Amino acid sequence: MAQGWGLGALVNLDHYGHYIQWHVIQISVGNLIVMVLMVATFLAALFAPFPGRRNRKGAK
Amino acid sequence: MSTDIERQWTSRIRHSVVDKLPPDKLLPDTQPAYVASWIYVFGVTTMAALAVVIATGCILALDGPQWWHSSTLGHYINSMHLWSVEIFFFAMVVHLWGKFSMAAWRGGRSMTWVTGAVTFLASILAGFTGYVSQTNFDSQWIATQAKDGINSTGGGAFFNVLNLGQMLMWHIVLLPIAAVVLTGLHVVMVRIRGVVPPFEDTKTEVAA
């Protein structure tokens, strides 16, 4: 309904979810993508240089 | 006379608050160099997302489920509510992992850590009660699955996930109050104790 309006999801979600199974572990692809993104964002937050940090050396 | 006034509970509370959190500590002009870290950006992102969650939740409350299920604007606000929650948890977990890696409870900051962790737990409960309050097949499925887990703990007699009224009240009254109060306490703790210094600076802080 809303898709015809031009603001539908960029990815077609109108189907059953995809799942990955490894022995007793089962996880949806969507959840796995979010988890990978969170770990990647965490690593980036730790190691990516913060803008203007050099100039703040003298702060406080 | 002045002694009597100073013994009043209003004076005592004011002095206590100002001593612990003077205005320049509450809203400082500068921060130590180590505060320039992305980890704190995610803490602020969490609070910004919480503000959007609450604002969109208030709009959803105006017209209720039939509106958010059937109208275009209702779908849009409902989606904003969902996606701000996604950002809220995403940012909160990155912030939590970061603070865990820094052992942020050091230097008398245990309550800062505890209020943050309890906020996380309260938010999970808020998210869960939100899922079972959607009033659609998804919420029915989640509630009927969750009831078995909660009943196995014996908690089902008090916290009945099949009781839509109870879940909705927890979701829109009790848990938002808990999340906002805990977040406020967390920020106040950060302001009182300051941001935890890096490991190599701990000795300097103790000596100072």
Coordinates of C-alpha atoms in Angstrom, one line a residue, chain B residues 43-149:
Chain B
G43 CA 26.1 7.9 25.2
V44 CA 24.7 11.2 23.9
T45 CA 23.1 9.4 20.9
T46 CA 21.4 7.1 23.3
M47 CA 19.8 10.1 25.2
A48 CA 18.8 11.8 21.9
A49 CA 17.2 8.6 20.7
L50 CA 15.4 8.3 24.1
A51 CA 13.9 11.8 23.6
V52 CA 12.6 10.7 20.1
V53 CA 11.2 7.5 21.6
I54 CA 9.3 9.4 24.2
A55 CA 8.1 12.1 21.8
T56 CA 6.9 9.6 19.2
G57 CA 5.3 7.5 22.0
C58 CA 3.4 10.5 23.2
I59 CA 2.1 11.1 19.6
L60 CA 1.1 7.4 19.3
A61 CA -0.8 7.7 22.6
L62 CA -3.0 10.6 21.3
D63 CA -5.0 8.4 18.8
G64 CA -4.1 4.9 19.8
P65 CA -3.7 1.6 18.0
Q66 CA -6.4 1.9 15.3
W67 CA -4.7 5.1 14.2
W68 CA -1.2 3.8 14.1
H69 CA -2.3 0.6 12.3
S70 CA -4.5 2.2 9.6
S71 CA -3.3 5.7 8.7
T72 CA -0.2 6.7 6.7
L73 CA 0.8 9.2 9.3
G74 CA 0.2 6.6 12.0
H75 CA 2.5 4.2 10.2
Y76 CA 5.1 6.8 9.9
I77 CA 5.1 7.8 13.6
N78 CA 5.0 4.1 14.6
S79 CA 8.0 3.5 12.4
M80 CA 9.8 6.5 13.9
H81 CA 9.1 5.0 17.4
L82 CA 10.5 1.6 16.3
W83 CA 13.6 3.0 14.6
S84 CA 14.4 5.4 17.4
V85 CA 14.3 2.4 19.7
E86 CA 16.7 0.5 17.4
I87 CA 19.1 3.4 17.5
F88 CA 18.6 3.7 21.2
F89 CA 19.7 0.1 21.9
F90 CA 22.4 0.2 19.2
A91 CA 24.0 3.3 20.7
M92 CA 23.5 2.2 24.3
V93 CA 25.2 -1.2 23.7
V94 CA 28.2 0.4 21.9
H95 CA 28.5 2.9 24.9
L96 CA 28.2 0.0 27.4
W97 CA 30.8 -2.1 25.6
G98 CA 33.1 0.9 25.5
K99 CA 32.7 1.7 29.2
F100 CA 33.2 -1.9 30.1
S101 CA 36.4 -1.9 28.2
M102 CA 37.5 1.2 30.2
A103 CA 36.4 -0.4 33.5
A104 CA 34.4 2.7 34.0
W105 CA 33.5 1.8 37.6
R106 CA 37.0 2.7 38.8
G107 CA 37.6 5.6 41.2
G108 CA 34.4 5.5 43.2
R109 CA 32.2 5.4 40.1
S110 CA 30.4 2.2 40.9
M111 CA 27.0 3.9 41.0
T112 CA 27.6 5.5 37.6
W113 CA 28.2 2.0 36.2
V114 CA 25.3 0.5 38.1
T115 CA 22.7 3.2 37.1
G116 CA 23.8 2.7 33.5
A117 CA 23.5 -1.1 33.7
V118 CA 20.1 -0.9 35.4
T119 CA 18.9 1.6 32.8
F120 CA 19.9 -1.0 30.2
L121 CA 17.9 -3.7 31.9
A122 CA 14.8 -1.4 32.4
S123 CA 15.1 -0.5 28.7
I124 CA 15.0 -4.2 27.7
L125 CA 11.8 -4.6 29.7
A126 CA 10.4 -1.5 28.1
G127 CA 11.2 -2.8 24.7
F128 CA 9.7 -6.1 25.5
T129 CA 6.4 -4.6 26.8
G130 CA 6.4 -2.5 23.7
Y131 CA 6.6 -5.5 21.4
V132 CA 3.6 -7.2 23.2
S133 CA 1.6 -3.9 23.2
Q134 CA 1.6 -3.5 19.4
T135 CA -1.9 -5.1 19.1
N136 CA -1.1 -7.2 16.0
F137 CA -0.2 -10.8 15.3
D138 CA 3.4 -10.1 16.0
S139 CA 2.6 -9.0 19.6
Q140 CA 0.3 -12.0 20.1
W141 CA 3.0 -14.4 18.9
I142 CA 5.7 -12.8 21.2
A143 CA 3.3 -12.7 24.2
T144 CA 2.3 -16.3 23.8
Q145 CA 5.9 -17.4 23.5
A146 CA 7.1 -15.3 26.4
K147 CA 4.4 -16.4 28.8
D148 CA 5.9 -19.9 29.0
G149 CA 9.3 -18.5 29.8

